[in-house]
mmCIF file with all atom_site columns, C-alpha atoms in Angstrom:
data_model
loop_
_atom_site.group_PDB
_atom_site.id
_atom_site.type_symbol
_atom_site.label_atom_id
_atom_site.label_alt_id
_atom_site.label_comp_id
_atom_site.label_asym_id
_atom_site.label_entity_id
_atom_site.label_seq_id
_atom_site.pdbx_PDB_ins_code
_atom_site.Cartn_x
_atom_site.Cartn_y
_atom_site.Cartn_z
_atom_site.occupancy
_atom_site.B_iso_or_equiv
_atom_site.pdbx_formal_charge
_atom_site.auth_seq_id
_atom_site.auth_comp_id
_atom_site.auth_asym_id
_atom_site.auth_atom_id
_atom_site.pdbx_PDB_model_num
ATOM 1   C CA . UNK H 1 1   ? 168.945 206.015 192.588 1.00 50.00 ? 566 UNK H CA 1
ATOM 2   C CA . UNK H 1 2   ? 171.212 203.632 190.601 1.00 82.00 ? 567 UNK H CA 1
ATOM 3   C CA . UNK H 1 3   ? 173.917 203.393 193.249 1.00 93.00 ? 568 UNK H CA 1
ATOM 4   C CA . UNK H 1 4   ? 176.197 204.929 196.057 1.00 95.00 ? 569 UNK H CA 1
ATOM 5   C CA . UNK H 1 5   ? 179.700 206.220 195.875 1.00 97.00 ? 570 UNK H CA 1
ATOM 6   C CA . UNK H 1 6   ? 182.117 206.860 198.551 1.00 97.00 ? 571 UNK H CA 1
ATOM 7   C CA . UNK H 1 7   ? 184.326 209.133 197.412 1.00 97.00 ? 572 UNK H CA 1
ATOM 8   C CA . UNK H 1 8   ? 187.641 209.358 199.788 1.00 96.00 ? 573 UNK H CA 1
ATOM 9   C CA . UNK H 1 9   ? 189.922 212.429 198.933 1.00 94.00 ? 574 UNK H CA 1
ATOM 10  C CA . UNK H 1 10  ? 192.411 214.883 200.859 1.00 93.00 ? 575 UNK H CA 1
ATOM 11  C CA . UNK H 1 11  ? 191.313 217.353 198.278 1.00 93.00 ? 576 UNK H CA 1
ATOM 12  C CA . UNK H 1 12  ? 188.187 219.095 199.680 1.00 94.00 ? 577 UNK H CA 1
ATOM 13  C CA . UNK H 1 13  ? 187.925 221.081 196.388 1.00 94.00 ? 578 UNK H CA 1
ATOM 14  C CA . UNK H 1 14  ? 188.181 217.908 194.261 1.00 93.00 ? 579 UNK H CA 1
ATOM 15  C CA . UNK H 1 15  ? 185.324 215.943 196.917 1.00 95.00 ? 580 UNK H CA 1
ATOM 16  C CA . UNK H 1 16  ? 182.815 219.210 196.236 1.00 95.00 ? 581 UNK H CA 1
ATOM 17  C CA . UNK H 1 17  ? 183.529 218.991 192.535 1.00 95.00 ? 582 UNK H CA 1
ATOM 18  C CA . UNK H 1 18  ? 183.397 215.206 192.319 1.00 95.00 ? 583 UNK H CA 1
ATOM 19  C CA . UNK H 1 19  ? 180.404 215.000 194.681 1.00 96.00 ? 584 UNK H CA 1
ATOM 20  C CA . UNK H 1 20  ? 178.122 217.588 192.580 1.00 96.00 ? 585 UNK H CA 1
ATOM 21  C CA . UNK H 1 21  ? 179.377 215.575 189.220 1.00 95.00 ? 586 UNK H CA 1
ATOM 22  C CA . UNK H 1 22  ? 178.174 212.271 190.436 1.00 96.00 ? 587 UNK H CA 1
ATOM 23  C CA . UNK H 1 23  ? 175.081 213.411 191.738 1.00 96.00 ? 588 UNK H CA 1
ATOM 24  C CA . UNK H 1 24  ? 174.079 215.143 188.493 1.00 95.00 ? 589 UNK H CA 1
ATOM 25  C CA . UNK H 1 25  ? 174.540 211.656 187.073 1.00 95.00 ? 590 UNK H CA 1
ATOM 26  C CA . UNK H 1 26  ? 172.032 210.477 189.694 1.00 96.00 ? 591 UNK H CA 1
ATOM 27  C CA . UNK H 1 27  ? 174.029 208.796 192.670 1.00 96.00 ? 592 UNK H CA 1
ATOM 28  C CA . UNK H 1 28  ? 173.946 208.857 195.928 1.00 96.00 ? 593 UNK H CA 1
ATOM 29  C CA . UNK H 1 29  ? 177.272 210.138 197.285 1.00 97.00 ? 594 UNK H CA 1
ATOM 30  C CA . UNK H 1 30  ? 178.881 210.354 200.290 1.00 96.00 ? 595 UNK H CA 1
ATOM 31  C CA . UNK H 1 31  ? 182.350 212.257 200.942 1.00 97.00 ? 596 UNK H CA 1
ATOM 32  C CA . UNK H 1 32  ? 185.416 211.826 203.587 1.00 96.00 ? 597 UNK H CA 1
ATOM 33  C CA . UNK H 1 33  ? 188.392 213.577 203.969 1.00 95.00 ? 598 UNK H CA 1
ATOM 34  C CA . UNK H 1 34  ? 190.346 210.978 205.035 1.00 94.00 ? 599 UNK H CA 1
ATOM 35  C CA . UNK H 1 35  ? 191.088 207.202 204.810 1.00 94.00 ? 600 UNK H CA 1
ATOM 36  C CA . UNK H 1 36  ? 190.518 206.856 209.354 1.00 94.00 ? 601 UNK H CA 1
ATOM 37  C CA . UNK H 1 37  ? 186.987 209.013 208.307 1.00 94.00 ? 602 UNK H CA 1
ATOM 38  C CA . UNK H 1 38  ? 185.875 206.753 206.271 1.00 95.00 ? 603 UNK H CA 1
ATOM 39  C CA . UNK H 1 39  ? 187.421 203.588 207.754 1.00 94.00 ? 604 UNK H CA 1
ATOM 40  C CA . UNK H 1 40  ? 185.448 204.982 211.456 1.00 94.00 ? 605 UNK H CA 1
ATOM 41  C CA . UNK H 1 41  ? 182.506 205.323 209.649 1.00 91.00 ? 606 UNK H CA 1
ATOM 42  C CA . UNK H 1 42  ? 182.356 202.428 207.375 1.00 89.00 ? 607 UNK H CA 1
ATOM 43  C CA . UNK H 1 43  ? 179.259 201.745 205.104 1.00 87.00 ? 608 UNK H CA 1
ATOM 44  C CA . UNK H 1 44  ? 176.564 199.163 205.150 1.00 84.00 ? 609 UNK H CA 1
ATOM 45  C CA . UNK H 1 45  ? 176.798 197.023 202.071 1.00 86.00 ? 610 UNK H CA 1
ATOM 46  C CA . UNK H 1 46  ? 173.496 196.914 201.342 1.00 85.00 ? 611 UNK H CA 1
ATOM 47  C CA . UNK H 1 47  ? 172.954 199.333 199.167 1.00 89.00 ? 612 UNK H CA 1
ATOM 48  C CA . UNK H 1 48  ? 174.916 198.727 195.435 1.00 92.00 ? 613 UNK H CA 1
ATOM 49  C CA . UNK H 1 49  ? 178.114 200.810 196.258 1.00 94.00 ? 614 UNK H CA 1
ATOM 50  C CA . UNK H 1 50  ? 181.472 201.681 195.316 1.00 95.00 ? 615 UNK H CA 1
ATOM 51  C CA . UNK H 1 51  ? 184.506 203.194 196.796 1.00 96.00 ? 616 UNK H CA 1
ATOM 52  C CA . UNK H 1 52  ? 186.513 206.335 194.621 1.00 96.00 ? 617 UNK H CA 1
ATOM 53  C CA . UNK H 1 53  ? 189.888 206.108 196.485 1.00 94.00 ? 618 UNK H CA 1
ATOM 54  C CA . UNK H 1 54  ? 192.422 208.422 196.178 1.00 92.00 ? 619 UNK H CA 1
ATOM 55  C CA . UNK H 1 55  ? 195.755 206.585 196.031 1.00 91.00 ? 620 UNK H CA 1
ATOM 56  C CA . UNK H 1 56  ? 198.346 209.074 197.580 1.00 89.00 ? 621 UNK H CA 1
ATOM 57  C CA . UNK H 1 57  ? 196.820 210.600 200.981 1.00 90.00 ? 622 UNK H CA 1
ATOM 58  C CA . UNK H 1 58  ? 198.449 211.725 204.167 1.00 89.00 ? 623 UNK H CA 1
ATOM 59  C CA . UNK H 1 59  ? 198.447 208.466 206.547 1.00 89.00 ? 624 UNK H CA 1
ATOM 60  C CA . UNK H 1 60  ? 196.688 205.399 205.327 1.00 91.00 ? 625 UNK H CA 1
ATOM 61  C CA . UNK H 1 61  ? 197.139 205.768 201.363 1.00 91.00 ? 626 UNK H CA 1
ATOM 62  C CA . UNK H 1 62  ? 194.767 203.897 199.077 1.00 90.00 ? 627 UNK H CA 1
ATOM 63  C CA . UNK H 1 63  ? 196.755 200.635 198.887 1.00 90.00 ? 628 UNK H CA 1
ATOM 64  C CA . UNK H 1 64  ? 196.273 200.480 202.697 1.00 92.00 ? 629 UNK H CA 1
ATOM 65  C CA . UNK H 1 65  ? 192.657 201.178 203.081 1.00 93.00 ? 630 UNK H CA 1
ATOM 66  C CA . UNK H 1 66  ? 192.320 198.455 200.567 1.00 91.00 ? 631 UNK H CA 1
ATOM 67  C CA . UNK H 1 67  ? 193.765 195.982 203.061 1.00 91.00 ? 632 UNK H CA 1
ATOM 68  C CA . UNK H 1 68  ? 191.637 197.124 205.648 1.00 93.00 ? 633 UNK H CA 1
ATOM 69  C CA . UNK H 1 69  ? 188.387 196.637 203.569 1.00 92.00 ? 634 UNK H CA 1
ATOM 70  C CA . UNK H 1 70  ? 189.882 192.955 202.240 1.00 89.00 ? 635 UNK H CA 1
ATOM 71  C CA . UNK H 1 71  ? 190.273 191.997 206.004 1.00 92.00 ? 636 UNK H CA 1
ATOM 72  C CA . UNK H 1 72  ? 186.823 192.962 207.283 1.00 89.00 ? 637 UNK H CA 1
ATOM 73  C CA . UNK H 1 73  ? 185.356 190.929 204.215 1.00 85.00 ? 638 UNK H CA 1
ATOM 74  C CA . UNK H 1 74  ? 184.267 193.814 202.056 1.00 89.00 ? 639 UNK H CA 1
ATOM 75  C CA . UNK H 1 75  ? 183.228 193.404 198.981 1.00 87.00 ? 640 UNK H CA 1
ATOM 76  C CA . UNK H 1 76  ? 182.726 196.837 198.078 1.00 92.00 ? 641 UNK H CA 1
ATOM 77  C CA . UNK H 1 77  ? 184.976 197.384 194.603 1.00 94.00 ? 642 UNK H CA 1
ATOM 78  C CA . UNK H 1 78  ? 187.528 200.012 194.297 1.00 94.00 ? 643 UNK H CA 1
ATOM 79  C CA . UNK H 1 79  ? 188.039 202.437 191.850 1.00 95.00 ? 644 UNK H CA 1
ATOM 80  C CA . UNK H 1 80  ? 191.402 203.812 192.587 1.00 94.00 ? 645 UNK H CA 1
ATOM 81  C CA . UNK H 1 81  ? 192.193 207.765 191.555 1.00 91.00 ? 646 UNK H CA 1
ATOM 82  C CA . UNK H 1 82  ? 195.800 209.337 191.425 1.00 88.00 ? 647 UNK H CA 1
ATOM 83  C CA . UNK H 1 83  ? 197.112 212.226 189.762 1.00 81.00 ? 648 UNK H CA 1
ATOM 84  C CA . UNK H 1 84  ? 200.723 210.287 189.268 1.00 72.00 ? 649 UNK H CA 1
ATOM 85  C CA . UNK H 1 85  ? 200.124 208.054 186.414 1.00 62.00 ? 650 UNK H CA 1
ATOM 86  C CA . UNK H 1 86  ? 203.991 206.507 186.664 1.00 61.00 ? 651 UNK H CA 1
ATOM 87  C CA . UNK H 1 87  ? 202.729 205.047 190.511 1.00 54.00 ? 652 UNK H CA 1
ATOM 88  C CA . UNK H 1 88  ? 204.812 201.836 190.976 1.00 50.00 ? 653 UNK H CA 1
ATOM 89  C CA . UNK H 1 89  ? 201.707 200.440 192.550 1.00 50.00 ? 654 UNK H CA 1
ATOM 90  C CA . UNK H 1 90  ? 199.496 200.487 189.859 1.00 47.00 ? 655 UNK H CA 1
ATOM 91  C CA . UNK H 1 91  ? 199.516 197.103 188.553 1.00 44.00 ? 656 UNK H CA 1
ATOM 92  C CA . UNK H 1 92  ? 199.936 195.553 192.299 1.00 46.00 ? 657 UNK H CA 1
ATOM 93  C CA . UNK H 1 93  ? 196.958 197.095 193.355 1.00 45.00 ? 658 UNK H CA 1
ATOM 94  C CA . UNK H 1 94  ? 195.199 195.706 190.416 1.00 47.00 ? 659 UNK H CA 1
ATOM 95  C CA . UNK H 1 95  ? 196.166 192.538 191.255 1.00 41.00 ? 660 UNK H CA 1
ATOM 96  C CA . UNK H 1 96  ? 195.116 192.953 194.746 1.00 46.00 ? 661 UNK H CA 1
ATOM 97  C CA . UNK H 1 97  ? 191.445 193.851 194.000 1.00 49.00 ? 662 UNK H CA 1
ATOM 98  C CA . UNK H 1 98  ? 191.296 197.106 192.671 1.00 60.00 ? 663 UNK H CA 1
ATOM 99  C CA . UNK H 1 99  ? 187.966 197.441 190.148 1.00 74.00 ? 664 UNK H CA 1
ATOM 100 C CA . UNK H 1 100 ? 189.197 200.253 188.288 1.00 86.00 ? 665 UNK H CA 1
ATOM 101 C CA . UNK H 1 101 ? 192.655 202.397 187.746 1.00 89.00 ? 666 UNK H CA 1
ATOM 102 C CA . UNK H 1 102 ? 191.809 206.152 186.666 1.00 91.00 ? 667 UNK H CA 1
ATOM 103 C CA . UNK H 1 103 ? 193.886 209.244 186.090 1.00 89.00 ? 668 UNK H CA 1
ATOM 104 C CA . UNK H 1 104 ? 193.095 212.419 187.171 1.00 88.00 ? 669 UNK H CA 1
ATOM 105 C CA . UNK H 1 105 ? 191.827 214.252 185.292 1.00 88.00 ? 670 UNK H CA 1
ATOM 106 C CA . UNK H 1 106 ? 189.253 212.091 184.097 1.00 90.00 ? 671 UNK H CA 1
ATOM 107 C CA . UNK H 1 107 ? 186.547 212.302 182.292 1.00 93.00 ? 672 UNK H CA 1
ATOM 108 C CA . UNK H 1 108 ? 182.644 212.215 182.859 1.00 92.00 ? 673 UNK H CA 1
ATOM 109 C CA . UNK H 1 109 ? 182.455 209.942 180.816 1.00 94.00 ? 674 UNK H CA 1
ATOM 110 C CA . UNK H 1 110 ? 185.496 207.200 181.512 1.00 95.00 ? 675 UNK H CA 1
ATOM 111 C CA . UNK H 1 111 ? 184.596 208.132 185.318 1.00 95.00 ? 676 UNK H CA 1
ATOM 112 C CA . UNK H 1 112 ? 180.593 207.130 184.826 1.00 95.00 ? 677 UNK H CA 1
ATOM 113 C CA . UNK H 1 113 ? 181.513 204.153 183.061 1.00 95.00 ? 678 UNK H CA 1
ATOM 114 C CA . UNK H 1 114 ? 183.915 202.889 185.567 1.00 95.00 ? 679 UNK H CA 1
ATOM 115 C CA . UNK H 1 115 ? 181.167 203.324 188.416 1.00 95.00 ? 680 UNK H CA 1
ATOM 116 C CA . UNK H 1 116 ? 178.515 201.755 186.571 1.00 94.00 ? 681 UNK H CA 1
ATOM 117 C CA . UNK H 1 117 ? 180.611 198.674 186.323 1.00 94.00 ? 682 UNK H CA 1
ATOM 118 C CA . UNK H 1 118 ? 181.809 198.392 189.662 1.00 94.00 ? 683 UNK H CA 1
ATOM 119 C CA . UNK H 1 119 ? 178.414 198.989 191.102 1.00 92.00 ? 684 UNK H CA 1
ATOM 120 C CA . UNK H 1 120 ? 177.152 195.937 188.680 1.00 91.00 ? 685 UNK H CA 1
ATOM 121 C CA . UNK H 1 121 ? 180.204 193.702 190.341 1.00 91.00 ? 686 UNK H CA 1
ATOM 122 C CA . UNK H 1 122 ? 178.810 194.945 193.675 1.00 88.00 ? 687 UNK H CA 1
ATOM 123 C CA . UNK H 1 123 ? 175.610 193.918 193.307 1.00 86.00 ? 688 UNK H CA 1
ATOM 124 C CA . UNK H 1 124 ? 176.560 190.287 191.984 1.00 86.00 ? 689 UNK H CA 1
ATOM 125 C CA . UNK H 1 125 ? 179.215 190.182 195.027 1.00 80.00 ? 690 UNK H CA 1
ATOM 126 C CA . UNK H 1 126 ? 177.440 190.988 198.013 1.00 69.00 ? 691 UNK H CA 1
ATOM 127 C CA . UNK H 1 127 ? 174.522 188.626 196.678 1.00 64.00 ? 692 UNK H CA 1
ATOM 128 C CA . UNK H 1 128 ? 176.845 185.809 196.871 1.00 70.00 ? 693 UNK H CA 1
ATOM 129 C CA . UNK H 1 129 ? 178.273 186.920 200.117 1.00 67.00 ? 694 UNK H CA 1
ATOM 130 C CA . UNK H 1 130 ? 174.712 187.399 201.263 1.00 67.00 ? 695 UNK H CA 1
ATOM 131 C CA . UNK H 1 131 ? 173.720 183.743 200.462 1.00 70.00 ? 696 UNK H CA 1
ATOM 132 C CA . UNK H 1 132 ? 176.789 182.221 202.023 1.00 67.00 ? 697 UNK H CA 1
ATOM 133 C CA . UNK H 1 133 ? 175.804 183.599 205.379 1.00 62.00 ? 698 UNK H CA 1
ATOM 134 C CA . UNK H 1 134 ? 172.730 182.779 205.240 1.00 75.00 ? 699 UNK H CA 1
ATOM 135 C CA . UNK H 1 135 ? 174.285 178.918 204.443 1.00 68.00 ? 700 UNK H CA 1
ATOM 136 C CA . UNK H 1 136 ? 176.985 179.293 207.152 1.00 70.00 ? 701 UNK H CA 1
ATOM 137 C CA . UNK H 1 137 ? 174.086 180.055 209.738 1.00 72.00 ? 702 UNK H CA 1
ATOM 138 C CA . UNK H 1 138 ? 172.254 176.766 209.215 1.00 75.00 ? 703 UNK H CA 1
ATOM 139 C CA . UNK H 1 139 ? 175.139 174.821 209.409 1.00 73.00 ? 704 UNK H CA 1
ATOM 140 C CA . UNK H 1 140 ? 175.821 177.017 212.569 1.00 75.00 ? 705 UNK H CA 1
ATOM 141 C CA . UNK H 1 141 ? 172.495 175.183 213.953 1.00 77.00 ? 706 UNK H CA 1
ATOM 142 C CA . UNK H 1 142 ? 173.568 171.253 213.309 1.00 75.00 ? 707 UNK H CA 1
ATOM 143 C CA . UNK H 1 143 ? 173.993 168.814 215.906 1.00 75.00 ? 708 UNK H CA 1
ATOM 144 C CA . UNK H 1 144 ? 178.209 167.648 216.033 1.00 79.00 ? 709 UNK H CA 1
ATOM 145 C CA . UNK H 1 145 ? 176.251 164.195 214.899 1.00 69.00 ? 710 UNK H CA 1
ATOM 146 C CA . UNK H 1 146 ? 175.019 166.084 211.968 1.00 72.00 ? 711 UNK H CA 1
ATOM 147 C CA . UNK H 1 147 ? 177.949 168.420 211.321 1.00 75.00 ? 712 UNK H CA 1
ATOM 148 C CA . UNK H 1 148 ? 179.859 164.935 211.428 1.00 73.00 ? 713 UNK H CA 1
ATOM 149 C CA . UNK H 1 149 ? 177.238 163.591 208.631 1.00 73.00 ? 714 UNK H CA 1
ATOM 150 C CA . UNK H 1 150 ? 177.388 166.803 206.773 1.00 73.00 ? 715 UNK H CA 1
ATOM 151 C CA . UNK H 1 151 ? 181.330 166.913 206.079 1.00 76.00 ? 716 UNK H CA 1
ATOM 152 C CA . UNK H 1 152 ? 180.928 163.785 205.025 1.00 76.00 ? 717 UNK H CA 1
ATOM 153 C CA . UNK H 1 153 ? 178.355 164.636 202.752 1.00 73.00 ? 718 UNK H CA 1
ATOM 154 C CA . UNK H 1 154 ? 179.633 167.865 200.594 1.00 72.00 ? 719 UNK H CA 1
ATOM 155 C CA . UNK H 1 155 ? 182.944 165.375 200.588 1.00 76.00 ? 720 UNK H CA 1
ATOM 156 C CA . UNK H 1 156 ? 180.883 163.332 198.202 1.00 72.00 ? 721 UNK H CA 1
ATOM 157 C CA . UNK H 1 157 ? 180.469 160.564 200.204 1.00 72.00 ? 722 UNK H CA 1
ATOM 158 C CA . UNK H 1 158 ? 177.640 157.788 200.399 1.00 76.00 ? 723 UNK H CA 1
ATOM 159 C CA . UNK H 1 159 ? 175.035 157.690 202.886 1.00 74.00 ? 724 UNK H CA 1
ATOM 160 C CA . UNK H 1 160 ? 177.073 153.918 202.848 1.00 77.00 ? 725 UNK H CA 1
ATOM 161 C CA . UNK H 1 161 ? 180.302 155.320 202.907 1.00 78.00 ? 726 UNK H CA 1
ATOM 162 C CA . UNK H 1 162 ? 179.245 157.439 205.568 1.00 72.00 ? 727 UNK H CA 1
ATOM 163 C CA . UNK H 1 163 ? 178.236 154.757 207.858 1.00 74.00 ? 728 UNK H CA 1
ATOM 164 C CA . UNK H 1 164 ? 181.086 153.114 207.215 1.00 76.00 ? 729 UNK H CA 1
ATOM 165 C CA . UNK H 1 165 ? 183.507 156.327 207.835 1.00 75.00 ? 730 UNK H CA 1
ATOM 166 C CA . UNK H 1 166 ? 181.388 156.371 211.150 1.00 75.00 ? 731 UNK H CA 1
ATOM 167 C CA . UNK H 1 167 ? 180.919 152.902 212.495 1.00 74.00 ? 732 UNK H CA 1
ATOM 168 C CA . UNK H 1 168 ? 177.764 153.054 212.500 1.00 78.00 ? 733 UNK H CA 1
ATOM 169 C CA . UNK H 1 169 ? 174.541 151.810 210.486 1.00 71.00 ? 734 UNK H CA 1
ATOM 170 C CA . UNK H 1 170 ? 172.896 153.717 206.981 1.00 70.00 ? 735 UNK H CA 1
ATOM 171 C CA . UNK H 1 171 ? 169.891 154.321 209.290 1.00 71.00 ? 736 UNK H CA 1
ATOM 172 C CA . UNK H 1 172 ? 171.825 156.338 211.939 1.00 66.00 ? 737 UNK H CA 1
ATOM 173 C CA . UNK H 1 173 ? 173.239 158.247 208.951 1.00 65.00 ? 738 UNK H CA 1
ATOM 174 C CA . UNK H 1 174 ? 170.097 158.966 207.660 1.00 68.00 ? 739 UNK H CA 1
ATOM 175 C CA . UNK H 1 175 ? 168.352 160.372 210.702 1.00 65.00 ? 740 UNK H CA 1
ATOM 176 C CA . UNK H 1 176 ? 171.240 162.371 211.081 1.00 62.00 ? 741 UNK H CA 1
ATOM 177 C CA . UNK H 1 177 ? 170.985 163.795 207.354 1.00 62.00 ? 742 UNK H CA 1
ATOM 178 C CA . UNK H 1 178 ? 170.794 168.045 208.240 1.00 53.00 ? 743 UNK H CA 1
ATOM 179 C CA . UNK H 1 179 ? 167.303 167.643 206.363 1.00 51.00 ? 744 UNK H CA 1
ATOM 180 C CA . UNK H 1 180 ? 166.325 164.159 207.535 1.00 47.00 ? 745 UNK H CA 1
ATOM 181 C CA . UNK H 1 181 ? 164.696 162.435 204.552 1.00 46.00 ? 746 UNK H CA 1
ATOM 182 C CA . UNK H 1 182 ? 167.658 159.868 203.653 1.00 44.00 ? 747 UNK H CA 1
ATOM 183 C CA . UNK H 1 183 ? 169.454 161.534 200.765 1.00 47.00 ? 748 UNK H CA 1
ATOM 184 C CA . UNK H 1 184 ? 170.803 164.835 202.383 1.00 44.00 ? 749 UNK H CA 1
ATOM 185 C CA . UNK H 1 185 ? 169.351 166.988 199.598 1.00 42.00 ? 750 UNK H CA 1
ATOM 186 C CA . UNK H 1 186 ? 165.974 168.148 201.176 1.00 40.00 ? 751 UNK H CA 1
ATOM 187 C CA . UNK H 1 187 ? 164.969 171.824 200.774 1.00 36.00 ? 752 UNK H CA 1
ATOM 188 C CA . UNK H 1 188 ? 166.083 174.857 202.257 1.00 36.00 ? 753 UNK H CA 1
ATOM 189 C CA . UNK H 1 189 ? 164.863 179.139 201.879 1.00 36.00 ? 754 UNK H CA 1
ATOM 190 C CA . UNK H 1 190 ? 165.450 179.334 198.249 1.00 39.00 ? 755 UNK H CA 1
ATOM 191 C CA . UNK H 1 191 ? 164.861 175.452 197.003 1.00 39.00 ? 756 UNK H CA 1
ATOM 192 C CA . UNK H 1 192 ? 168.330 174.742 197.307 1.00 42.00 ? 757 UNK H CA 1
ATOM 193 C CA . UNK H 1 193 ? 169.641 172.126 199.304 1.00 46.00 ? 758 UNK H CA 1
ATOM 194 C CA . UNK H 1 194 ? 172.467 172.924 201.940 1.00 45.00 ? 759 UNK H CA 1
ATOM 195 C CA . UNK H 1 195 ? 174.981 170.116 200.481 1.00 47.00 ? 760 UNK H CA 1
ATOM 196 C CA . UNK H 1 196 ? 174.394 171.729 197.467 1.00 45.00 ? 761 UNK H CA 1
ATOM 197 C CA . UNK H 1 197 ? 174.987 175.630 198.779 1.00 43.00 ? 762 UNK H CA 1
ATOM 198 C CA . UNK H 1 198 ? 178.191 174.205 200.838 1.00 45.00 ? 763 UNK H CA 1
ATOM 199 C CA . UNK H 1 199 ? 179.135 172.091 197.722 1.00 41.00 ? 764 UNK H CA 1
ATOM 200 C CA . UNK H 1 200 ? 179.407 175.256 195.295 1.00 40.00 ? 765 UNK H CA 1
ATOM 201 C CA . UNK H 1 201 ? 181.500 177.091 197.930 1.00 38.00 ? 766 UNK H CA 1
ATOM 202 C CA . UNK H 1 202 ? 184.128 173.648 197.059 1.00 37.00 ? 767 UNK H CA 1
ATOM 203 C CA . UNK H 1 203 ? 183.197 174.452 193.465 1.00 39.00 ? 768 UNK H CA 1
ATOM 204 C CA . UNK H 1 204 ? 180.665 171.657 192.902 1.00 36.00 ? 769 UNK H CA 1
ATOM 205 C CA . UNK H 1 205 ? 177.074 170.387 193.693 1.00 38.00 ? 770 UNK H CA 1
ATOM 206 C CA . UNK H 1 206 ? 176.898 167.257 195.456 1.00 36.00 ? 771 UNK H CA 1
ATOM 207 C CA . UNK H 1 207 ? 173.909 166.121 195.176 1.00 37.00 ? 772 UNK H CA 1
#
């Protein structure tokens, strides 16, 4: 199965008709009437997925659901589907996220291709999101003498500097290193250090 698709559509004629096309083309699918249907029910992540979102529905239009997904954290991408190509929101919605901007009718083809590329985003997305947990959990688990010693270290700091920052000795900084063997860059699940995870999240390493 190469992906999922949530397809979210007022239409119930267009969901049937969209829901047998995509599963021809070998995806899961999974339909909802409404934006509060899917929003009660919303997906795992796990599974490579995208979102076909109809951008004019009765009570939360596609714009909105949008919001909602960007304020849980989602990283599921958005293909967005009108049958108004003049919408004012078009290029807003872009902007705001929005993987894809189709209009109906579309075709099998522009529609697979737009799929297949938000599905590859959501695969790259959610891995990242996936890792960053996984680092904000371990830092979850430091000592406030180590969470001190950390900040200091993804800051770029010394174990020297450190001390000093501190008032206290390189030694004390060094026991206190989150991995404990002097230069704050021992392993962690993966071979990556966690000054080094935390680091990219600034943009850089810092080891």
């Amino acid at each position: 199965m190469p992906g999922l698709v949530h397809v979210i559509d007022d239409d119930v004629c267009f969901l049937t008709a969209m829901e047998r096309r995509l599963k021809y083309a070998g995806y899961g699918v999974a339909t909802y009437v409404s934006s509060q249907h899917f929003l009660d029910r919303l997906p795992s992540e796990s599974v490579p997925s995208c979102v076909l979102l109809d951008v004019q529905m009765p009570g939360l239009d596609g714009p909105a659901v949008q919001s909602r997904l960007s304020e849980v954290g989602s990283t599921l991408p958005i293909i967005f589907l009108t049958g108004h190509p003049d919408t004012p929101d078009h290029g807003a919605d872009h902007q705001a996220g929005a993987n894809d901007f189709l209009t109906k009718p579309v075709s099998s083809d522009e529609l697979l291709r737009a799929i297949e590329r938000a599905i590859a985003l959501h695969e790259v997305t959610f891995g990242r999101k996936r890792k960053l947990d996984m680092v904000r959990d371990r830092i979850a688990t430091l000592t406030p003498r180590e969470r001190e010693v950390f900040e200091l270290v993804i800051r770029g700091d010394t174990n020297k500097q450190a001390a000093r920052a501190l008032g206290c000795t390189e030694r004390t900084v060094k026991s206190a290193s989150p991995q404990g063997d002097g230069e704050n860059t021992g392993p962690i699940a993966g071979g990556t250090c966690v000054p080094c995870r935390a680091g990219r999240r600034l943009g850089r390493c810092v080891r």
